[in-house]
Amino acid sequence: MKPEKVFKRYDIRGRYPEELNEEFAERLGKSIGTFAKNNFSDKVVVCRDNKETSGPLKEKLIEGLLSTGVKVLDAGIGPTDYSAFSGMKRDAVAVQVTSSHMPLNFNGFKLIYPEGNGFVNEDLNTVKDLFRNQDFAAREGTVESIAETMKDHYRTELIETAEKYSDGDFDKKIVVDSLGGAATDFLAEALEELGAEVVDIAEEKEKHPYQDPPNPKPENLEELEDRVKQENADLGIATDMDADRVTLYNGEFITGSEIFCLMAEKVPGTTVASIDTSQAVEDVVGSNGHEIYYTRVGDPFVMDEALEVDASLAGEPNGHYSVLDFVPYNSGSLTGLILAGSDIDSGLERVPTYHVRRDSIQVEDKNEKMVLTSEAVEDEYEVLSMVDGVKAWIEGAEVLIRPSGSSPKIRVISEAEREDVAERGLEVALDILQKA
């Protein structure tokens, strides 16, 4: 087992069973149990998505945890925000068995603090060191099933929070597609309880999950798009495997930045966003008299800052959004519910218009390339942020140049109110990159 291959920036994931299997899960359980006892408590919540391979991985994870003497709180099957909610309510570290939106031949684990936010790099690295060195605590633990009571608690607060922040207008026809993932037993049911007429695509499928990859990108949602049109529905909502991402369709797909703007209107207050978020979100937050803080790209960094500044809302334009007074974890279900009960069309009319241009280049050493690029940008342009790469005003556009977290690439995003200015910003940034 090679932990360096599967311990990623924000979570643990790899191909099953080649890179990550039941033996790995048991050893990981020992690592997490030891870490939890050393740093938090002797309780650990365990949950999983409904992928077939997640069952045996969860069983072995629990075996490993028990061998360290922790009390395992088994939350059953559910989305990752439910796992985070359960850990928060029981003041325990939580572990979710999932590889989220990755292809179905992958699986993995998400680690969550007792506060409800995902592990940051430092603590994930500590777990990796424990895994590698195998210096585990040794004692006999116990298991308690909390699934029945905790799911009721989660559903109740999910619906109450949706009612609190939405307009309360659920008299609509809504098509839901969980892609056969972990939101299947939660989102459609909550919408019906709130008064919506629901067409649940997952109910019609014999096998779950049924989409590979279970990623709610528009190119994977042709069935949702077709059903919204066929049913003359008001809205389509899709979530990924563990329901931490959401996509909305109301005749056309609503962008992640637009969803973030809509949520910023519905959940006013201090907001935390990743640095690649559109200027439109800052405009909306500012128009309501509140501040926005930016972090590195990656939900653990966003949520860590959100807790630090006592934010009301946090998110990223990739479909991740969190309402902090529910749980400081991305909830596709809650986001979908809030916006389902709101006037999306009028909200979209108030979203500021910006034009965005994107590109990336392959590089041999992205870290060295970023140092040289940042220096070149600083010499010529006004720098706005260096929290993740460099963000600057370039030829009238707000341009972000940052290293990819998952590949040997440098990514460039140029945004401006005028299309030609956004295009020019991208051209100049790419020229700087090529010459650096």
CSV table of C-alpha atoms in Angstrom, one decimal:
chain,number,residue,atom,x,y,z
A,1,MET,CA,0.0,0.0,0.0
A,2,LYS,CA,1.4,3.4,-1.0
A,3,PRO,CA,-0.4,6.2,0.9
A,4,GLU,CA,1.3,8.9,-1.2
A,5,LYS,CA,-0.8,7.7,-4.2
A,6,VAL,CA,-4.2,8.0,-2.5
A,7,PHE,CA,-3.8,10.7,0.2
A,8,LYS,CA,-4.8,13.8,-1.8
A,9,ARG,CA,-5.0,17.5,-1.0
A,10,TYR,CA,-8.4,17.3,0.6
A,11,ASP,CA,-9.3,13.6,1.0
A,12,ILE,CA,-8.3,10.0,0.4
A,13,ARG,CA,-9.3,8.4,-2.9
A,14,GLY,CA,-8.0,5.9,-5.4
A,15,ARG,CA,-8.9,3.1,-7.8
A,16,TYR,CA,-10.7,0.2,-6.1
A,17,PRO,CA,-9.3,-2.4,-5.5
A,18,GLU,CA,-5.9,-1.6,-7.1
A,19,GLU,CA,-4.9,1.4,-5.0
A,20,LEU,CA,-7.4,1.2,-2.1
A,21,ASN,CA,-9.1,-1.9,-0.7
A,22,GLU,CA,-10.4,-3.5,2.5
A,23,GLU,CA,-6.9,-4.0,3.9
A,24,PHE,CA,-6.2,-0.3,3.3
A,25,ALA,CA,-9.6,0.6,5.0
A,26,GLU,CA,-8.8,-1.4,8.1
A,27,ARG,CA,-5.3,0.2,8.5
A,28,LEU,CA,-6.8,3.6,7.8
A,29,GLY,CA,-9.4,2.9,10.6
A,30,LYS,CA,-6.5,2.3,13.0
A,31,SER,CA,-4.8,5.5,11.9
A,32,ILE,CA,-8.0,7.6,12.3
A,33,GLY,CA,-8.9,6.0,15.6
A,34,THR,CA,-5.4,6.8,17.0
A,35,PHE,CA,-5.5,10.3,15.7
A,36,ALA,CA,-9.0,10.9,17.1
A,37,LYS,CA,-8.0,9.7,20.6
A,38,ASN,CA,-4.8,11.7,20.5
A,39,ASN,CA,-6.4,15.0,19.4
A,40,PHE,CA,-10.2,14.9,20.1
A,41,SER,CA,-12.1,12.1,21.8
A,42,ASP,CA,-12.6,8.4,21.7
A,43,LYS,CA,-15.7,8.7,19.5
A,44,VAL,CA,-15.8,8.4,15.7
A,45,VAL,CA,-18.9,8.7,13.5
A,46,VAL,CA,-18.8,6.4,10.4
A,47,CYS,CA,-21.1,6.8,7.4
A,48,ARG,CA,-20.9,5.8,3.7
A,49,ASP,CA,-22.5,6.5,0.3
A,50,ASN,CA,-24.6,3.8,-1.4
A,51,LYS,CA,-21.9,2.6,-3.9
A,52,GLU,CA,-21.6,-1.2,-3.8
A,53,THR,CA,-17.9,-1.1,-2.8
A,54,SER,CA,-18.5,1.3,0.0
A,55,GLY,CA,-20.1,-1.4,2.1
A,56,PRO,CA,-17.1,-3.7,2.6
A,57,LEU,CA,-14.8,-0.7,2.9
A,58,LYS,CA,-16.9,0.7,5.7
A,59,GLU,CA,-16.9,-2.7,7.5
A,60,LYS,CA,-13.2,-2.9,7.5
A,61,LEU,CA,-12.8,0.8,8.5
A,62,ILE,CA,-14.9,0.1,11.5
A,63,GLU,CA,-12.8,-3.0,12.4
A,64,GLY,CA,-9.7,-0.8,12.3
A,65,LEU,CA,-11.3,1.9,14.5
A,66,LEU,CA,-12.5,-0.7,17.0
A,67,SER,CA,-9.0,-2.1,17.4
A,68,THR,CA,-7.9,1.3,18.8
A,69,GLY,CA,-10.5,1.4,21.5
A,70,VAL,CA,-12.8,4.1,20.1
A,71,LYS,CA,-16.6,4.1,20.2
A,72,VAL,CA,-17.9,3.8,16.7
A,73,LEU,CA,-21.1,5.7,16.0
A,74,ASP,CA,-22.5,4.1,12.9
A,75,ALA,CA,-24.6,6.6,11.0
A,76,GLY,CA,-25.5,4.2,8.2
A,77,ILE,CA,-25.8,5.4,4.7
A,78,GLY,CA,-26.2,9.0,3.6
A,79,PRO,CA,-24.6,12.1,2.0
A,80,THR,CA,-21.4,13.6,3.4
A,81,ASP,CA,-23.2,16.7,4.9
A,82,TYR,CA,-25.3,14.2,6.9
A,83,SER,CA,-22.0,12.5,8.1
A,84,ALA,CA,-20.6,16.0,9.0
A,85,PHE,CA,-24.0,16.9,10.7
A,86,SER,CA,-23.8,13.6,12.7
A,87,GLY,CA,-20.3,14.2,13.9
A,88,MET,CA,-21.0,17.8,14.8
A,89,LYS,CA,-24.1,16.8,16.9
A,90,ARG,CA,-22.2,14.0,18.7
A,91,ASP,CA,-19.0,16.1,19.1
A,92,ALA,CA,-16.9,13.5,17.2
A,93,VAL,CA,-14.6,13.1,14.3
A,94,ALA,CA,-16.6,11.7,11.3
A,95,VAL,CA,-15.5,9.6,8.4
A,96,GLN,CA,-17.4,9.3,5.1
A,97,VAL,CA,-16.7,6.4,2.8
A,98,THR,CA,-17.0,8.0,-0.7
A,99,SER,CA,-15.1,9.2,-3.7
A,100,SER,CA,-17.7,11.8,-4.4
A,101,HIS,CA,-18.1,12.7,-8.1
A,102,MET,CA,-15.2,10.4,-9.2
A,103,PRO,CA,-15.8,7.5,-11.6
A,104,LEU,CA,-17.4,4.4,-10.0
A,105,ASN,CA,-14.2,2.3,-10.1
A,106,PHE,CA,-12.8,4.8,-7.5
A,107,ASN,CA,-13.6,5.0,-3.8
A,108,GLY,CA,-12.2,6.9,-0.9
A,109,PHE,CA,-12.7,8.6,2.5
A,110,LYS,CA,-13.5,12.1,3.7
A,111,LEU,CA,-12.4,13.0,7.2
A,112,ILE,CA,-14.4,15.6,9.1
A,113,TYR,CA,-13.7,17.5,12.4
A,114,PRO,CA,-16.2,17.5,15.3
A,115,GLU,CA,-17.1,21.1,14.2
A,116,GLY,CA,-18.4,19.7,10.9
A,117,ASN,CA,-15.7,20.9,8.5
A,118,GLY,CA,-13.3,18.8,6.5
A,119,PHE,CA,-9.8,18.0,7.5
A,120,VAL,CA,-7.1,20.5,6.4
A,121,ASN,CA,-3.8,19.3,4.9
A,122,GLU,CA,-1.8,19.4,8.2
A,123,ASP,CA,-4.1,16.9,10.0
A,124,LEU,CA,-4.6,14.7,6.9
A,125,ASN,CA,-0.8,14.5,6.7
A,126,THR,CA,-0.6,13.4,10.4
A,127,VAL,CA,-3.1,10.6,9.6
A,128,LYS,CA,-1.0,9.6,6.6
A,129,ASP,CA,2.1,9.5,8.9
A,130,LEU,CA,0.3,7.2,11.3
A,131,PHE,CA,-0.8,5.0,8.4
A,132,ARG,CA,2.7,4.8,7.2
A,133,ASN,CA,4.4,4.2,10.5
A,134,GLN,CA,1.7,1.9,12.0
A,135,ASP,CA,2.1,3.3,15.5
A,136,PHE,CA,-1.5,2.6,16.5
A,137,ALA,CA,-3.4,2.6,19.8
A,138,ALA,CA,-4.5,-0.8,20.9
A,139,ARG,CA,-7.7,-1.5,22.9
A,140,GLU,CA,-11.1,-2.9,22.4
A,141,GLY,CA,-13.8,-0.5,21.2
A,142,THR,CA,-17.6,-0.6,20.9
A,143,VAL,CA,-20.3,0.2,18.2
A,144,GLU,CA,-23.5,2.2,18.6
A,145,SER,CA,-26.0,2.5,15.7
A,146,ILE,CA,-27.2,6.2,15.5
A,147,ALA,CA,-28.7,6.0,12.0
A,148,GLU,CA,-32.4,6.0,12.8
A,149,THR,CA,-32.4,8.9,15.2
A,150,MET,CA,-29.7,10.9,13.5
A,151,LYS,CA,-31.4,10.7,10.1
A,152,ASP,CA,-34.6,12.0,11.6
A,153,HIS,CA,-32.7,14.9,13.2
A,154,TYR,CA,-30.9,15.7,10.0
A,155,ARG,CA,-34.1,15.7,7.9
A,156,THR,CA,-35.9,18.0,10.4
A,157,GLU,CA,-33.1,20.5,10.5
A,158,LEU,CA,-32.6,20.3,6.7
A,159,ILE,CA,-36.2,21.2,6.1
A,160,GLU,CA,-36.3,23.9,8.8
A,161,THR,CA,-33.2,25.6,7.4
A,162,ALA,CA,-34.7,25.5,3.9
A,163,GLU,CA,-37.8,27.1,5.1
A,164,LYS,CA,-35.8,29.8,7.0
A,165,TYR,CA,-33.8,30.9,4.0
A,166,SER,CA,-36.1,30.3,1.0
A,167,ASP,CA,-39.1,32.4,0.0
A,168,GLY,CA,-41.3,29.4,1.2
A,169,ASP,CA,-42.7,29.0,-2.3
A,170,PHE,CA,-42.6,25.2,-2.9
A,171,ASP,CA,-45.8,24.9,-4.9
A,172,LYS,CA,-43.8,23.8,-8.0
A,173,LYS,CA,-43.1,20.8,-10.1
A,174,ILE,CA,-39.4,19.7,-9.6
A,175,VAL,CA,-37.4,17.0,-11.3
A,176,VAL,CA,-34.7,15.5,-9.0
A,177,ASP,CA,-31.7,13.4,-10.2
A,178,SER,CA,-29.4,12.2,-7.5
A,179,LEU,CA,-27.5,10.2,-10.1
A,180,GLY,CA,-28.4,7.2,-7.9
A,181,GLY,CA,-26.2,8.7,-5.1
A,182,ALA,CA,-26.6,9.2,-1.4
A,183,ALA,CA,-29.1,12.0,-1.7
A,184,THR,CA,-31.7,9.6,-3.1
A,185,ASP,CA,-33.4,9.0,0.2
A,186,PHE,CA,-33.3,12.6,1.4
A,187,LEU,CA,-33.8,15.4,-1.3
A,188,ALA,CA,-37.0,14.2,-3.0
A,189,GLU,CA,-38.6,13.3,0.3
A,190,ALA,CA,-37.8,16.8,1.7
A,191,LEU,CA,-39.2,18.5,-1.3
A,192,GLU,CA,-42.4,16.6,-1.1
A,193,GLU,CA,-42.7,17.4,2.6
A,194,LEU,CA,-42.3,21.1,1.8
A,195,GLY,CA,-45.2,20.8,-0.7
A,196,ALA,CA,-43.5,20.4,-4.1
A,197,GLU,CA,-44.6,17.9,-6.8
A,198,VAL,CA,-41.5,15.8,-7.4
A,199,VAL,CA,-40.4,13.7,-10.3
A,200,ASP,CA,-37.7,11.5,-8.9
A,201,ILE,CA,-35.5,10.0,-11.6
A,202,ALA,CA,-33.8,7.7,-9.1
A,203,GLU,CA,-37.1,6.0,-8.2
A,204,GLU,CA,-37.3,4.8,-11.8
A,205,LYS,CA,-33.9,3.1,-11.8
A,206,GLU,CA,-33.2,-0.5,-10.7
A,207,LYS,CA,-29.5,0.0,-10.0
A,208,HIS,CA,-27.9,2.7,-7.8
A,209,PRO,CA,-25.8,4.6,-8.6
A,210,TYR,CA,-26.7,4.6,-12.3
A,211,GLN,CA,-24.5,7.4,-13.7
A,212,ASP,CA,-20.7,6.9,-14.2
A,213,PRO,CA,-19.2,9.2,-13.3
A,214,PRO,CA,-21.8,10.4,-10.7
A,215,ASN,CA,-20.8,14.0,-11.5
A,216,PRO,CA,-23.6,16.6,-12.0
A,217,LYS,CA,-21.9,18.4,-14.9
A,218,PRO,CA,-24.4,19.6,-17.6
A,219,GLU,CA,-22.9,17.1,-20.1
A,220,ASN,CA,-23.9,14.2,-17.8
A,221,LEU,CA,-27.5,15.5,-17.2
A,222,GLU,CA,-29.2,15.0,-20.5
A,223,GLU,CA,-31.9,12.9,-18.8
A,224,LEU,CA,-32.6,15.7,-16.3
A,225,GLU,CA,-32.8,18.3,-19.0
A,226,ASP,CA,-35.2,16.1,-21.1
A,227,ARG,CA,-37.4,15.3,-18.1
A,228,VAL,CA,-37.8,18.9,-17.1
A,229,LYS,CA,-39.0,19.7,-20.6
A,230,GLN,CA,-41.2,16.7,-20.9
A,231,GLU,CA,-42.8,17.3,-17.5
A,232,ASN,CA,-43.1,21.0,-18.0
A,233,ALA,CA,-41.4,21.3,-14.7
A,234,ASP,CA,-40.3,24.5,-13.0
A,235,LEU,CA,-36.8,23.3,-12.0
A,236,GLY,CA,-34.4,20.4,-12.2
A,237,ILE,CA,-31.9,19.6,-9.3
A,238,ALA,CA,-29.0,17.2,-9.6
A,239,THR,CA,-26.5,16.1,-7.0
A,240,ASP,CA,-23.3,14.0,-7.1
A,241,MET,CA,-22.5,10.7,-5.4
A,242,ASP,CA,-22.2,12.1,-1.9
A,243,ALA,CA,-24.4,15.2,-2.5
A,244,ASP,CA,-21.8,17.8,-1.7
A,245,ARG,CA,-22.2,19.3,-5.3
A,246,VAL,CA,-25.4,20.6,-6.9
A,247,THR,CA,-26.5,21.7,-10.4
A,248,LEU,CA,-29.7,23.4,-11.3
A,249,TYR,CA,-31.6,23.6,-14.5
A,250,ASN,CA,-34.5,25.9,-15.3
A,251,GLY,CA,-34.6,25.8,-19.1
A,252,GLU,CA,-30.9,26.2,-19.2
A,253,PHE,CA,-28.2,25.2,-16.8
A,254,ILE,CA,-27.5,27.8,-14.1
A,255,THR,CA,-23.7,28.3,-13.6
A,256,GLY,CA,-22.0,27.7,-10.3
A,257,SER,CA,-21.3,31.4,-10.0
A,258,GLU,CA,-24.9,32.2,-10.5
A,259,ILE,CA,-26.0,29.7,-7.9
A,260,PHE,CA,-23.5,31.3,-5.5
A,261,CYS,CA,-25.0,34.8,-6.2
A,262,LEU,CA,-28.5,33.4,-5.6
A,263,MET,CA,-27.4,31.9,-2.3
A,264,ALA,CA,-25.7,35.1,-1.2
A,265,GLU,CA,-29.0,36.9,-1.6
A,266,LYS,CA,-30.9,34.2,0.3
A,267,VAL,CA,-28.3,33.8,3.1
A,268,PRO,CA,-27.0,37.4,3.7
A,269,GLY,CA,-24.0,37.9,5.9
A,270,THR,CA,-20.3,37.4,5.9
A,271,THR,CA,-19.3,35.1,3.1
A,272,VAL,CA,-16.2,33.1,2.4
A,273,ALA,CA,-15.3,32.0,-1.1
A,274,SER,CA,-12.4,30.4,-3.0
A,275,ILE,CA,-10.2,32.8,-4.9
A,276,ASP,CA,-11.6,31.6,-8.3
A,277,THR,CA,-15.1,32.9,-7.5
A,278,SER,CA,-16.7,35.4,-9.8
A,279,GLN,CA,-16.6,39.2,-9.0
A,280,ALA,CA,-20.4,38.9,-9.2
A,281,VAL,CA,-20.6,37.2,-5.9
A,282,GLU,CA,-18.6,40.0,-4.2
A,283,ASP,CA,-20.9,42.5,-5.8
A,284,VAL,CA,-24.0,40.8,-4.3
A,285,VAL,CA,-22.5,40.3,-0.9
A,286,GLY,CA,-21.3,43.9,-0.8
A,287,SER,CA,-24.7,45.3,-2.0
A,288,ASN,CA,-26.1,43.7,1.2
A,289,GLY,CA,-23.5,45.5,3.3
A,290,HIS,CA,-21.4,42.5,4.1
A,291,GLU,CA,-17.8,41.4,3.7
A,292,ILE,CA,-16.4,38.6,1.6
A,293,TYR,CA,-13.2,36.7,2.4
A,294,TYR,CA,-11.2,34.7,-0.1
A,295,THR,CA,-9.1,31.5,0.4
A,296,ARG,CA,-7.2,29.0,-1.6
A,297,VAL,CA,-9.2,26.8,-3.9
A,298,GLY,CA,-10.4,23.7,-2.0
A,299,ASP,CA,-13.4,23.3,0.3
A,300,PRO,CA,-11.4,22.5,3.5
A,301,PHE,CA,-9.6,25.9,3.2
A,302,VAL,CA,-12.9,27.7,2.5
A,303,MET,CA,-14.7,26.0,5.5
A,304,ASP,CA,-11.7,26.6,7.9
A,305,GLU,CA,-11.8,30.3,7.1
A,306,ALA,CA,-15.6,30.4,7.3
A,307,LEU,CA,-15.5,29.1,10.9
A,308,GLU,CA,-12.7,31.5,11.7
A,309,VAL,CA,-14.6,34.6,10.6
A,310,ASP,CA,-18.1,33.3,11.7
A,311,ALA,CA,-19.4,33.4,8.2
A,312,SER,CA,-23.1,32.8,7.2
A,313,LEU,CA,-22.3,31.4,3.8
A,314,ALA,CA,-19.3,29.7,2.2
A,315,GLY,CA,-18.7,28.2,-1.2
A,316,GLU,CA,-16.9,27.7,-4.5
A,317,PRO,CA,-18.1,28.1,-8.0
A,318,ASN,CA,-17.8,24.3,-8.7
A,319,GLY,CA,-21.1,23.5,-7.0
A,320,HIS,CA,-20.0,23.6,-3.4
A,321,TYR,CA,-22.1,25.7,-1.0
A,322,SER,CA,-22.5,25.7,2.7
A,323,VAL,CA,-25.0,27.4,5.1
A,324,LEU,CA,-23.0,27.6,8.3
A,325,ASP,CA,-25.9,27.5,10.8
A,326,PHE,CA,-26.9,24.1,9.4
A,327,VAL,CA,-23.4,22.5,9.1
A,328,PRO,CA,-20.1,23.9,7.9
A,329,TYR,CA,-20.0,21.4,5.1
A,330,ASN,CA,-21.1,21.6,1.5
A,331,SER,CA,-24.7,20.5,1.1
A,332,GLY,CA,-26.1,20.1,-2.4
A,333,SER,CA,-29.4,19.0,-0.8
A,334,LEU,CA,-29.8,22.2,1.3
A,335,THR,CA,-28.8,24.5,-1.6
A,336,GLY,CA,-31.3,22.8,-3.9
A,337,LEU,CA,-34.1,23.1,-1.3
A,338,ILE,CA,-33.5,26.8,-0.6
A,339,LEU,CA,-33.4,27.7,-4.2
A,340,ALA,CA,-36.4,25.4,-5.1
A,341,GLY,CA,-38.4,27.5,-2.7
A,342,SER,CA,-37.3,30.8,-4.1
A,343,ASP,CA,-37.9,32.9,-7.2
A,344,ILE,CA,-34.9,31.9,-9.2
A,345,ASP,CA,-35.8,33.8,-12.3
A,346,SER,CA,-36.0,37.2,-10.6
A,347,GLY,CA,-32.9,36.4,-8.7
A,348,LEU,CA,-31.0,35.7,-11.9
A,349,GLU,CA,-32.1,39.1,-13.3
A,350,ARG,CA,-30.2,40.7,-10.4
A,351,VAL,CA,-27.0,38.8,-10.9
A,352,PRO,CA,-24.3,41.1,-12.2
A,353,THR,CA,-23.0,40.2,-15.7
A,354,TYR,CA,-19.4,39.4,-16.2
A,355,HIS,CA,-17.6,37.7,-19.1
A,356,VAL,CA,-15.2,34.9,-18.3
A,357,ARG,CA,-12.4,33.4,-20.4
A,358,ARG,CA,-10.4,30.4,-19.2
A,359,ASP,CA,-7.4,28.5,-20.4
A,360,SER,CA,-4.5,26.4,-19.0
A,361,ILE,CA,-1.0,25.4,-20.1
A,362,GLN,CA,1.0,22.2,-19.3
A,363,VAL,CA,4.3,22.9,-17.5
A,364,GLU,CA,7.1,20.7,-16.2
A,365,ASP,CA,7.4,22.4,-12.8
A,366,LYS,CA,4.3,24.3,-11.9
A,367,ASN,CA,5.7,25.6,-8.6
A,368,GLU,CA,8.8,27.2,-10.2
A,369,LYS,CA,6.7,28.5,-13.1
A,370,MET,CA,4.3,30.2,-10.7
A,371,VAL,CA,7.1,31.9,-8.8
A,372,LEU,CA,8.5,33.4,-12.1
A,373,THR,CA,5.0,34.3,-13.3
A,374,SER,CA,4.1,36.0,-10.0
A,375,GLU,CA,7.2,38.1,-10.1
A,376,ALA,CA,6.5,39.1,-13.7
A,377,VAL,CA,2.9,40.1,-12.8
A,378,GLU,CA,4.0,42.0,-9.7
A,379,ASP,CA,6.4,44.1,-11.8
A,380,GLU,CA,3.8,45.3,-14.3
A,381,TYR,CA,0.3,45.1,-12.7
A,382,GLU,CA,-1.7,45.8,-9.6
A,383,VAL,CA,-1.8,42.6,-7.5
A,384,LEU,CA,-5.1,41.8,-5.8
A,385,SER,CA,-4.3,38.6,-4.0
A,386,MET,CA,-1.6,36.0,-3.7
A,387,VAL,CA,-3.6,33.6,-1.5
A,388,ASP,CA,-3.5,30.9,-4.3
A,389,GLY,CA,-1.3,31.8,-7.3
A,390,VAL,CA,-1.6,35.5,-8.2
A,391,LYS,CA,-4.7,37.5,-8.9
A,392,ALA,CA,-4.2,40.9,-10.6
A,393,TRP,CA,-5.8,43.7,-12.7
A,394,ILE,CA,-4.4,43.0,-16.2
A,395,GLU,CA,-5.5,45.2,-19.0
A,396,GLY,CA,-8.8,46.1,-17.2
A,397,ALA,CA,-9.7,42.4,-16.4
A,398,GLU,CA,-9.5,40.6,-13.1
A,399,VAL,CA,-7.1,37.7,-13.9
A,400,LEU,CA,-6.3,34.7,-11.7
A,401,ILE,CA,-3.2,32.6,-12.5
A,402,ARG,CA,-2.9,29.6,-10.3
A,403,PRO,CA,-1.4,26.1,-10.3
A,404,SER,CA,-3.7,23.2,-10.7
A,405,GLY,CA,-4.1,21.1,-7.6
A,406,SER,CA,-4.4,17.8,-9.5
A,407,SER,CA,-2.3,18.1,-12.6
A,408,PRO,CA,1.0,19.7,-13.9
A,409,LYS,CA,-0.9,22.7,-15.3
A,410,ILE,CA,-1.2,26.4,-14.7
A,411,ARG,CA,-4.8,27.7,-15.0
A,412,VAL,CA,-5.9,31.1,-16.0
A,413,ILE,CA,-9.3,32.8,-15.5
A,414,SER,CA,-9.9,36.3,-16.9
A,415,GLU,CA,-13.1,38.1,-16.0
A,416,ALA,CA,-14.4,41.5,-17.0
A,417,GLU,CA,-17.7,43.4,-17.6
A,418,ARG,CA,-16.8,43.5,-21.3
A,419,GLU,CA,-16.1,40.4,-23.4
A,420,ASP,CA,-13.2,42.0,-25.3
A,421,VAL,CA,-11.6,43.1,-22.1
A,422,ALA,CA,-11.8,39.5,-20.6
A,423,GLU,CA,-10.3,38.2,-23.8
A,424,ARG,CA,-7.5,40.6,-23.7
A,425,GLY,CA,-6.7,39.9,-20.1
A,426,LEU,CA,-6.5,36.2,-20.9
A,427,GLU,CA,-4.2,36.8,-23.9
A,428,VAL,CA,-1.8,39.0,-21.9
A,429,ALA,CA,-1.8,36.5,-18.9
A,430,LEU,CA,-1.0,33.6,-21.2
A,431,ASP,CA,1.8,35.6,-22.8
A,432,ILE,CA,3.3,36.3,-19.4
A,433,LEU,CA,3.1,32.6,-18.5
A,434,GLN,CA,4.8,31.6,-21.8
A,435,LYS,CA,7.7,34.0,-21.2
A,436,ALA,CA,8.2,33.4,-17.5
